[in-house]
C-alpha cells in the first residue's frame, strides 16, 4: 500500500493559500480540501439554528448531530449540510 501524503498550507487571510493549494493539488493529482470551510460550516450551522455561540452545552449538542458531507476532488471542494450545498455561503 502506498503511503498517503497530506500537504497543509497555512497563512494569513488573502495570502493566496487556496490558489496555491488548488494548483498544487492539480499538479500532484491530489484532492483539494478547504479545512477552513469546515470551521465556517460550524459557524454557519450555529447561525442557522440561532444558537448563542457562548452557550457551550447547546453548541456541544449541536455538534453531536451536525454531519456535514465533504466532496473533495482534485480541483473541486463541496460541503453539504442537511442535504443543502452550502459551499458558496461559506
PDB file of C-alpha atoms in Angstrom:
ATOM      1  CA  UNK A   1       0.000   0.000   0.000  1.00  0.00           C
ATOM      2  CA  UNK A   2       1.311   3.411  -0.985  1.00  0.00           C
ATOM      3  CA  UNK A   3       1.705   5.834   1.939  1.00  0.00           C
ATOM      4  CA  UNK A   4      -0.729   8.736   1.913  1.00  0.00           C
ATOM      5  CA  UNK A   5       0.772  12.185   1.959  1.00  0.00           C
ATOM      6  CA  UNK A   6      -1.127  15.178   3.310  1.00  0.00           C
ATOM      7  CA  UNK A   7       0.030  18.680   2.418  1.00  0.00           C
ATOM      8  CA  UNK A   8      -1.185  21.593   4.531  1.00  0.00           C
ATOM      9  CA  UNK A   9      -0.784  25.275   3.762  1.00  0.00           C
ATOM     10  CA  UNK A  10      -1.189  27.891   6.467  1.00  0.00           C
ATOM     11  CA  UNK A  11      -1.007  31.660   6.428  1.00  0.00           C
ATOM     12  CA  UNK A  12      -2.946  34.882   6.836  1.00  0.00           C
ATOM     13  CA  UNK A  13      -6.176  35.688   5.035  1.00  0.00           C
ATOM     14  CA  UNK A  14      -5.693  36.817   1.456  1.00  0.00           C
ATOM     15  CA  UNK A  15      -2.174  35.387   1.132  1.00  0.00           C
ATOM     16  CA  UNK A  16      -3.099  33.079  -1.757  1.00  0.00           C
ATOM     17  CA  UNK A  17      -3.288  29.795   0.175  1.00  0.00           C
ATOM     18  CA  UNK A  18      -6.313  28.496  -1.726  1.00  0.00           C
ATOM     19  CA  UNK A  19      -4.847  29.402  -5.102  1.00  0.00           C
ATOM     20  CA  UNK A  20      -1.566  27.668  -4.336  1.00  0.00           C
ATOM     21  CA  UNK A  21      -3.362  24.669  -2.807  1.00  0.00           C
ATOM     22  CA  UNK A  22      -5.569  24.173  -5.873  1.00  0.00           C
ATOM     23  CA  UNK A  23      -2.596  24.425  -8.210  1.00  0.00           C
ATOM     24  CA  UNK A  24      -0.583  22.018  -6.099  1.00  0.00           C
ATOM     25  CA  UNK A  25      -3.484  19.561  -5.929  1.00  0.00           C
ATOM     26  CA  UNK A  26      -3.787  19.690  -9.715  1.00  0.00           C
ATOM     27  CA  UNK A  27      -0.038  19.214 -10.230  1.00  0.00           C
ATOM     28  CA  UNK A  28       0.150  16.275  -7.813  1.00  0.00           C
ATOM     29  CA  UNK A  29      -3.294  14.866  -8.676  1.00  0.00           C
ATOM     30  CA  UNK A  30      -4.312  15.190  -5.015  1.00  0.00           C
ATOM     31  CA  UNK A  31      -7.685  16.060  -3.560  1.00  0.00           C
ATOM     32  CA  UNK A  32      -8.186  19.665  -2.543  1.00  0.00           C
ATOM     33  CA  UNK A  33      -9.809  20.106   0.896  1.00  0.00           C
ATOM     34  CA  UNK A  34     -10.620  23.532   2.285  1.00  0.00           C
ATOM     35  CA  UNK A  35     -10.244  22.845   6.008  1.00  0.00           C
ATOM     36  CA  UNK A  36     -11.225  26.427   6.849  1.00  0.00           C
ATOM     37  CA  UNK A  37     -14.618  25.733   5.295  1.00  0.00           C
ATOM     38  CA  UNK A  38     -15.203  23.094   7.949  1.00  0.00           C
ATOM     39  CA  UNK A  39     -14.848  25.705  10.681  1.00  0.00           C
ATOM     40  CA  UNK A  40     -17.068  28.105   8.766  1.00  0.00           C
ATOM     41  CA  UNK A  41     -19.657  25.325   8.329  1.00  0.00           C
ATOM     42  CA  UNK A  42     -19.957  25.026  12.098  1.00  0.00           C
ATOM     43  CA  UNK A  43     -20.446  28.797  12.377  1.00  0.00           C
ATOM     44  CA  UNK A  44     -22.996  28.604   9.530  1.00  0.00           C
ATOM     45  CA  UNK A  45     -24.925  25.903  11.378  1.00  0.00           C
ATOM     46  CA  UNK A  46     -24.888  27.926  14.607  1.00  0.00           C
ATOM     47  CA  UNK A  47     -26.357  30.891  12.718  1.00  0.00           C
ATOM     48  CA  UNK A  48     -28.961  28.721  11.009  1.00  0.00           C
ATOM     49  CA  UNK A  49     -30.188  27.398  14.351  1.00  0.00           C
ATOM     50  CA  UNK A  50     -30.000  30.763  16.108  1.00  0.00           C
ATOM     51  CA  UNK A  51     -27.878  29.400  18.943  1.00  0.00           C
ATOM     52  CA  UNK A  52     -25.897  31.683  21.193  1.00  0.00           C
ATOM     53  CA  UNK A  53     -22.230  30.912  20.403  1.00  0.00           C
ATOM     54  CA  UNK A  54     -21.408  31.391  24.091  1.00  0.00           C
ATOM     55  CA  UNK A  55     -23.791  28.587  25.132  1.00  0.00           C
ATOM     56  CA  UNK A  56     -21.284  25.717  25.364  1.00  0.00           C
ATOM     57  CA  UNK A  57     -23.809  22.966  26.256  1.00  0.00           C
ATOM     58  CA  UNK A  58     -26.036  23.937  23.308  1.00  0.00           C
ATOM     59  CA  UNK A  59     -23.034  24.004  20.962  1.00  0.00           C
ATOM     60  CA  UNK A  60     -21.935  20.589  22.164  1.00  0.00           C
ATOM     61  CA  UNK A  61     -25.411  19.230  21.465  1.00  0.00           C
ATOM     62  CA  UNK A  62     -25.427  20.860  18.025  1.00  0.00           C
ATOM     63  CA  UNK A  63     -22.053  19.363  17.123  1.00  0.00           C
ATOM     64  CA  UNK A  64     -23.135  15.865  18.151  1.00  0.00           C
ATOM     65  CA  UNK A  65     -25.788  15.942  15.436  1.00  0.00           C
ATOM     66  CA  UNK A  66     -24.027  18.081  12.814  1.00  0.00           C
ATOM     67  CA  UNK A  67     -22.839  15.870   9.954  1.00  0.00           C
ATOM     68  CA  UNK A  68     -21.552  17.912   7.030  1.00  0.00           C
ATOM     69  CA  UNK A  69     -20.715  15.939   3.900  1.00  0.00           C
ATOM     70  CA  UNK A  70     -17.456  16.703   2.113  1.00  0.00           C
ATOM     71  CA  UNK A  71     -16.882  16.100  -1.593  1.00  0.00           C
ATOM     72  CA  UNK A  72     -13.213  16.667  -2.354  1.00  0.00           C
ATOM     73  CA  UNK A  73     -11.687  16.204  -5.782  1.00  0.00           C
ATOM     74  CA  UNK A  74      -8.526  17.486  -7.444  1.00  0.00           C
ATOM     75  CA  UNK A  75      -9.982  20.907  -8.247  1.00  0.00           C
ATOM     76  CA  UNK A  76     -13.352  20.917  -6.537  1.00  0.00           C
ATOM     77  CA  UNK A  77     -14.399  21.071  -2.900  1.00  0.00           C
ATOM     78  CA  UNK A  78     -18.068  20.986  -1.925  1.00  0.00           C
ATOM     79  CA  UNK A  79     -19.625  20.957   1.516  1.00  0.00           C
ATOM     80  CA  UNK A  80     -23.214  19.909   2.112  1.00  0.00           C
ATOM     81  CA  UNK A  81     -25.207  20.218   5.335  1.00  0.00           C
ATOM     82  CA  UNK A  82     -28.711  18.856   5.755  1.00  0.00           C
ATOM     83  CA  UNK A  83     -28.810  17.936   2.062  1.00  0.00           C
ATOM     84  CA  UNK A  84     -28.044  21.529   1.046  1.00  0.00           C
ATOM     85  CA  UNK A  85     -24.834  22.610  -0.724  1.00  0.00           C
ATOM     86  CA  UNK A  86     -23.504  25.424   1.473  1.00  0.00           C
ATOM     87  CA  UNK A  87     -20.093  25.823  -0.189  1.00  0.00           C
ATOM     88  CA  UNK A  88     -20.792  29.246  -1.707  1.00  0.00           C
ATOM     89  CA  UNK A  89     -22.318  30.529   1.542  1.00  0.00           C
ATOM     90  CA  UNK A  90     -19.132  29.809   3.438  1.00  0.00           C
TER      91      UNK A  90
END
